[in-house]
Short mmCIF file of C-alpha atoms in Angstrom, two decimals:
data_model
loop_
_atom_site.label_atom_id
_atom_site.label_comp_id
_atom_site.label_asym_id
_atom_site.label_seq_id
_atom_site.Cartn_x
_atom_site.Cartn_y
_atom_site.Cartn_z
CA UNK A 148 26.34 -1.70 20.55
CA UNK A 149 24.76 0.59 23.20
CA UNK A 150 21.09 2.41 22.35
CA UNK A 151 23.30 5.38 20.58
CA UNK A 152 25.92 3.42 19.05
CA UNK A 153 23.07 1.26 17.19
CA UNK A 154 20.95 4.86 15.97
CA UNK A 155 24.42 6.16 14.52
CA UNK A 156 25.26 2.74 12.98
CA UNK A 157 21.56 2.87 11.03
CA UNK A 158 22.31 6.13 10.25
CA UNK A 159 25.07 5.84 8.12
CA UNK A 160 23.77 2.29 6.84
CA UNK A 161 20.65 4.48 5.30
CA UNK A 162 23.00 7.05 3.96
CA UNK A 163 25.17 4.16 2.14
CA UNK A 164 22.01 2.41 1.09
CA UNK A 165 20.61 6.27 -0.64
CA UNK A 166 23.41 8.21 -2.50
CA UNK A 167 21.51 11.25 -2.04
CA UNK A 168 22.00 11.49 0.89
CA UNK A 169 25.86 9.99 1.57
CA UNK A 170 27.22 13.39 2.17
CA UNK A 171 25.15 14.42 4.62
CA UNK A 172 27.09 15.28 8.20
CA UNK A 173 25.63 13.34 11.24
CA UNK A 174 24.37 15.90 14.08
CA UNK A 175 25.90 15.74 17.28
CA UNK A 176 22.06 15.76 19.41
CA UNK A 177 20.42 13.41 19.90
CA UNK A 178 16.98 14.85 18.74
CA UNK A 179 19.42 15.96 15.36
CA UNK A 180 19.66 12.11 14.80
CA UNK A 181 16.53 10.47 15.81
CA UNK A 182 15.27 12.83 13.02
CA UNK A 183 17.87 12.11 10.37
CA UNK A 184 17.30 8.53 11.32
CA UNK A 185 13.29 9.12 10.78
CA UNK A 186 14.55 10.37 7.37
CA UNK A 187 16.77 8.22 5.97
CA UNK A 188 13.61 5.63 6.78
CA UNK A 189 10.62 7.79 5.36
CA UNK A 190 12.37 8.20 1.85
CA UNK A 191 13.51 4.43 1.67
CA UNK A 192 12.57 2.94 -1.67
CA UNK A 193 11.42 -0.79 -0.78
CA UNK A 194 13.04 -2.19 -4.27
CA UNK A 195 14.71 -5.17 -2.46
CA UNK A 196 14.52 -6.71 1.09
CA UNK A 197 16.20 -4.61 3.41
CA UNK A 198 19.64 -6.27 4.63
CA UNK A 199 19.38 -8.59 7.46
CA UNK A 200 22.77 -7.52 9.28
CA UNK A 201 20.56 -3.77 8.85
CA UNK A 202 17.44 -5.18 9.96
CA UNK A 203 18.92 -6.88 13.20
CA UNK A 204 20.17 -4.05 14.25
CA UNK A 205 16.96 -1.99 13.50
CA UNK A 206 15.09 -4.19 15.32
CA UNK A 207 17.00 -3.72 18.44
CA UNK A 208 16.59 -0.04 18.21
CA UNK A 209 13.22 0.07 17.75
CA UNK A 210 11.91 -2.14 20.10
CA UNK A 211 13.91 -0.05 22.35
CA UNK A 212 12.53 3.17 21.58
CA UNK A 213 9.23 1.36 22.11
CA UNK A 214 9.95 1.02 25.67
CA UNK A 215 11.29 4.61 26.37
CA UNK A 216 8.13 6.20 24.70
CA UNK A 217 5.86 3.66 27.11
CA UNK A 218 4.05 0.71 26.01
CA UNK A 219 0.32 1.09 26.95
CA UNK A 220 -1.14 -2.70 26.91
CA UNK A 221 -4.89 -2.34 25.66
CA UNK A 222 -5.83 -5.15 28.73
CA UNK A 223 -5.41 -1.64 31.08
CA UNK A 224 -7.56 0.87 29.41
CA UNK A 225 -11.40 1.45 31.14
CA UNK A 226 -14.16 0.68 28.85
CA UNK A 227 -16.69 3.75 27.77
CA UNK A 228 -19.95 3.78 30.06
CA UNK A 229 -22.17 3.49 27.42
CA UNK A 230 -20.94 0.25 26.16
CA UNK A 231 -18.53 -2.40 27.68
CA UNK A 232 -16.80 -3.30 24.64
CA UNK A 233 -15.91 0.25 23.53
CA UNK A 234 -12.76 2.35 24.46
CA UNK A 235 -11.16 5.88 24.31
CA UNK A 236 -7.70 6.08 24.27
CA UNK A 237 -5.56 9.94 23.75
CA UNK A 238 -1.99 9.17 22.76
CA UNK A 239 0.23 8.04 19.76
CA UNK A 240 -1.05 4.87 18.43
CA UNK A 241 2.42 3.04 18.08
CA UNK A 242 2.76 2.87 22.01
CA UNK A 243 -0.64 0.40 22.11
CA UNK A 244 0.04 -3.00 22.46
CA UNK A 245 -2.92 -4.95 21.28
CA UNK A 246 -4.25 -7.32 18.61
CA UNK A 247 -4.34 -4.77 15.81
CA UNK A 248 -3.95 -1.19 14.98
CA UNK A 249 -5.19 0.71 11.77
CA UNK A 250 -3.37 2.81 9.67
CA UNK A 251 -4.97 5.20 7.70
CA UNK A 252 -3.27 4.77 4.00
CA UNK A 253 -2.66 6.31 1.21
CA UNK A 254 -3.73 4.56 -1.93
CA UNK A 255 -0.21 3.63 -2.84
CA UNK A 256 -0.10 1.30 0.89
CA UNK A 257 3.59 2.00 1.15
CA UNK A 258 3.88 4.42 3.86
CA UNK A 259 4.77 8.01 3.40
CA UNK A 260 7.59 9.28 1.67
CA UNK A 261 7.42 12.79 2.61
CA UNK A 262 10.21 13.45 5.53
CA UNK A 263 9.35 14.03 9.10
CA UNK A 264 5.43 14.40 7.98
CA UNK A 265 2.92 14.29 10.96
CA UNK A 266 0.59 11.93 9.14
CA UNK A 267 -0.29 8.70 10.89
CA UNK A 268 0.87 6.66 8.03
CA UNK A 269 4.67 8.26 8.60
CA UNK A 270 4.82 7.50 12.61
CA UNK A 271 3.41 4.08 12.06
CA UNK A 272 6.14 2.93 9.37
CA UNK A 273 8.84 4.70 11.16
CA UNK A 274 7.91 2.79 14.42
CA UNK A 275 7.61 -0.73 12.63
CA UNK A 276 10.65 -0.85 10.48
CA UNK A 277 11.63 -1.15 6.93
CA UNK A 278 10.25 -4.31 6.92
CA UNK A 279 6.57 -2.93 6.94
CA UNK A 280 7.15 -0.94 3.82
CA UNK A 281 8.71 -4.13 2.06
CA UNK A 282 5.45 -6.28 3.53
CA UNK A 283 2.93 -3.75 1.48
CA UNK A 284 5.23 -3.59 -1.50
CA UNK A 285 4.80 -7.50 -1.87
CA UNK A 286 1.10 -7.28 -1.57
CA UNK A 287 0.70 -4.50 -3.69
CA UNK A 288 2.81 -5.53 -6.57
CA UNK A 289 0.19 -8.68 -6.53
CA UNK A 290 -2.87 -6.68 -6.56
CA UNK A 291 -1.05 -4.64 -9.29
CA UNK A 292 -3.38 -1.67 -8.45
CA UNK A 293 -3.94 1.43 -5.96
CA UNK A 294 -5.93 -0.02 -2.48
CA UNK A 295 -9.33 1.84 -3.46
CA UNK A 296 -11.18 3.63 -0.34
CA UNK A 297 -12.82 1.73 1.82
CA UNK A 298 -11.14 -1.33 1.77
CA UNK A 299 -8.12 -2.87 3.94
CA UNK A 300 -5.29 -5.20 4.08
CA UNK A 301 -3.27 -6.79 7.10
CA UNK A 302 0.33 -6.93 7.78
CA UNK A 303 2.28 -7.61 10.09
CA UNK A 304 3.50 -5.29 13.56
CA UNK A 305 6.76 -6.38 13.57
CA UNK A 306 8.08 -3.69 15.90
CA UNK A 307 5.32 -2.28 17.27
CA UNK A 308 3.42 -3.18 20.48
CA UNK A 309 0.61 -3.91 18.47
CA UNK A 310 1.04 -7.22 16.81
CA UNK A 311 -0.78 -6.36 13.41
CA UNK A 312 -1.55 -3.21 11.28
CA UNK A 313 -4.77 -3.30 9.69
CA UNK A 314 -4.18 -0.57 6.56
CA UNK A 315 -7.43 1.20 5.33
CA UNK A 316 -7.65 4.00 2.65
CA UNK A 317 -10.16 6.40 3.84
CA UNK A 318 -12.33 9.24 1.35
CA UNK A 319 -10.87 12.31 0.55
CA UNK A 320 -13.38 15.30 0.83
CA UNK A 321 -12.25 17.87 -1.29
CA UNK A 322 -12.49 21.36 0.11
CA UNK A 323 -14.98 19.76 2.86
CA UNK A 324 -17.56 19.27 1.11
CA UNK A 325 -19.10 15.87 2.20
CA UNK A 326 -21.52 13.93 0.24
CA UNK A 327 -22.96 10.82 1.08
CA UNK A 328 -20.07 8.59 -1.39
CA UNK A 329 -17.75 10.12 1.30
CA UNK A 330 -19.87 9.06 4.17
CA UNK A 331 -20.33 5.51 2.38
CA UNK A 332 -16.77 5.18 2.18
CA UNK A 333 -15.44 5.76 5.33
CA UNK A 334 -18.23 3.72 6.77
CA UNK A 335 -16.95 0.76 4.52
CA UNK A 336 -13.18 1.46 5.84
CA UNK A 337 -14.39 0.60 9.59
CA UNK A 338 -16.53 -2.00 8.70
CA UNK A 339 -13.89 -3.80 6.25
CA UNK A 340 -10.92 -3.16 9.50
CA UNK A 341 -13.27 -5.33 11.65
CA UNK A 342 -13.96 -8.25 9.12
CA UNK A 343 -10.57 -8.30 8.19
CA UNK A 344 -9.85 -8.02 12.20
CA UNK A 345 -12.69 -11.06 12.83
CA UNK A 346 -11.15 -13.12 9.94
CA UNK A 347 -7.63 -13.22 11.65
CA UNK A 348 -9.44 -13.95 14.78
CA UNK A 349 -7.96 -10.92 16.33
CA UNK A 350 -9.74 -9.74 19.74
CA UNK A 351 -8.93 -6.14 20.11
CA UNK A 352 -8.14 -3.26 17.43
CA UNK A 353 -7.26 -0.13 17.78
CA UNK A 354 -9.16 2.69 15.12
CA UNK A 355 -7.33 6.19 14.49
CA UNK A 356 -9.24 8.87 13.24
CA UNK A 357 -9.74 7.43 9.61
CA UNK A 358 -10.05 10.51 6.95
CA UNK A 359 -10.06 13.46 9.45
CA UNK A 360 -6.13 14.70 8.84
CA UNK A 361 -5.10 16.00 5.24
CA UNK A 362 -8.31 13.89 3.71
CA UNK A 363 -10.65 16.57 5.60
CA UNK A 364 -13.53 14.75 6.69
CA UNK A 365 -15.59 16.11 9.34
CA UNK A 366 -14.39 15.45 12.91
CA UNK A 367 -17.88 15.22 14.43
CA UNK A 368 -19.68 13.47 11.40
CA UNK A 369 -16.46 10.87 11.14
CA UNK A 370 -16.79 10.05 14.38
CA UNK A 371 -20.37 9.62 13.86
CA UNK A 372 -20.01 6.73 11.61
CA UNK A 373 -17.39 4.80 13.08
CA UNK A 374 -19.56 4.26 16.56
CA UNK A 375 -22.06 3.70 14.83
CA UNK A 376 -20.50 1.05 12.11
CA UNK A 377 -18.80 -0.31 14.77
CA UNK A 378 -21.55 -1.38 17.05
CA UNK A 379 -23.59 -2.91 14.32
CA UNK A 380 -20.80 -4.51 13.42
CA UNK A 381 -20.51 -5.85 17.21
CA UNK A 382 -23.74 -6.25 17.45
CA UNK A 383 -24.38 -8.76 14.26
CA UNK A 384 -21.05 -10.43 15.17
CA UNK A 385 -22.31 -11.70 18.50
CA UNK A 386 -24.75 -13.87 16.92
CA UNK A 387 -22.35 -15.55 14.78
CA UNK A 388 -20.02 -16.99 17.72
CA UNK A 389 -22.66 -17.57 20.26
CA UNK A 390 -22.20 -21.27 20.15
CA UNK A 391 -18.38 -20.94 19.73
CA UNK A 392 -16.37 -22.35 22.56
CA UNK A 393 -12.67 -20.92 20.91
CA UNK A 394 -12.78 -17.72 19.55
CA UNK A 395 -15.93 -15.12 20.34
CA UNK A 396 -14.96 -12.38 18.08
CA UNK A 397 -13.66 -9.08 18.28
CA UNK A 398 -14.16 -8.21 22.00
CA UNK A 399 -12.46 -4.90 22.17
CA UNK A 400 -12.66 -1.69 20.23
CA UNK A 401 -9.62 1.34 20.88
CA UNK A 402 -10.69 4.58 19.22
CA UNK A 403 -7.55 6.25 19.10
CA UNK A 404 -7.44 10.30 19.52
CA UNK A 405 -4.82 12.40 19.23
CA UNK A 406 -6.60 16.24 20.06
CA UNK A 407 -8.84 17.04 23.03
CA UNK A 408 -11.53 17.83 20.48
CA UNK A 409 -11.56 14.64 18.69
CA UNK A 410 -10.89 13.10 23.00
CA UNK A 411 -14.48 15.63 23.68
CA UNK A 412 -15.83 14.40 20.37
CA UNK A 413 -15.72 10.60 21.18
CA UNK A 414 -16.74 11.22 24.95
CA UNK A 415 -19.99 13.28 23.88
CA UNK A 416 -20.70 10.26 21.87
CA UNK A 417 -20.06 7.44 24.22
CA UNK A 418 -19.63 8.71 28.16
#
């Protein structure tokens, strides 16, 4: 199957797989498709393993569409003046091929179900594949509870550049009214990305703008915390591989924007 041949073939594999949506007529554009396709994935109910004959051919696609959005390979970016092991990066996370990027969760850790949403967590799962979904069901029917804030678990990439997602609930701020549980929290979410990055002996991750979307965190005072947790966290982590010949820790830090403020935001802070 050719690049279109395999989109239509998942198309109508997701419509057999859902009845609710069997009837539904496949558009003749391509844009028409890659959305129905997004679809079809974002409402997928991970209550069995997804079909390997599906997942082969998945896999193919996606790893295509990696290619014709443009990989960016984190061992190209320029590090921030201020710091050396520090970066600024303004694009769509799923094109950055590194150790690790992090998803900002819901509590539920099973992607989002709401079609074509512009949340992080829906362009992340839609990038990797069913499997990703299925990967966080597992580990959240053992836990047998809601991921609380501030916490995170690692999965897998599978087909995205980046070879791991690092999954972190973030605070909510109702109505934006921080307090400092909120600022607590989302300090917490960097700090437990990095130990979770450190005890996978990963050496790069890639941050997105934890809590600042729908959860309505301040921009300026989110961005705030994460330099800040992130270079103690640097800093104390030095001293515990200084003698270590194989693996010297985390050695590179993406922060991930998406808006020219958040792009002035993190440049005010570290160029």
């Amino acid at each position: 199957m050719n690049h279109e041949e395999e989109r239509i073939w998942l198309i109508e594999r997701l419509k057999n797989m859902n009845p609710a949506y069997r009837k539904i007529q496949l558009p003749r554009d391509e844009k028409g498709q890659k959305d129905l396709l997004r679809i079809l994935m974002n409402v997928w109910m991970p209550a069995a393993a997804p079909p390997q004959d599906y997942l082969d051919v998945q896999n193919s696609y996606l790893r295509r569409e990696a290619i014709i959005k443009g990989i960016v390979d984190e061992k190209t970016l320029t590090p921030c003046s201020s710091d050396p092991r520090l970066f600024i990066w303004q694009g769509d996370i799923t094109r950055i091929k590194a150790d690790a990027i992090v998803n900002a969760a819901n509590g539920a850790l099973l992607g989002c179900f709401e079609p074509l949403h512009g949340c992080i967590d829906n362009f992340i799962h839609t990038a990797a594949g069913l499997e990703l979904r299925w990967e966080c069901k597992k580990i959240m029917d053992r836990q047998g509870h809601d991921e609380p804030a501030g916490r995170a678990k690692i999965t897998s990439g599978y087909n995205l550049p980046a070879a791991n997602v690092i999954h972190t609930v973030g605070p909510i701020v109702p109505y934006g009214e921080l307090r400092e549980e909120h600022r607590k929290l989302l300090r917490s979410c960097y700090l437990s990305c990095l130990k979770i990055a450190e005890d996978n002996k990963l050496k790069s991750i890639v941050f997105c703008c934890i809590s600042t979307g729908v959860f309505m965190f301040p921009a300026e005072e989110a961005a705030k915390i994460a330099v800040a947790a992130v270079r103690e966290y640097l800093d104390e982590q030095s001293q515990r591989y200084a003698d270590d010949d194989e693996y010297a820790g985390i050695e590179k830090v993406i922060f991930d924007v998406f808006s020219d403020r958040d792009k002035a935001i993190y440049d005010s802070l570290l160029n």
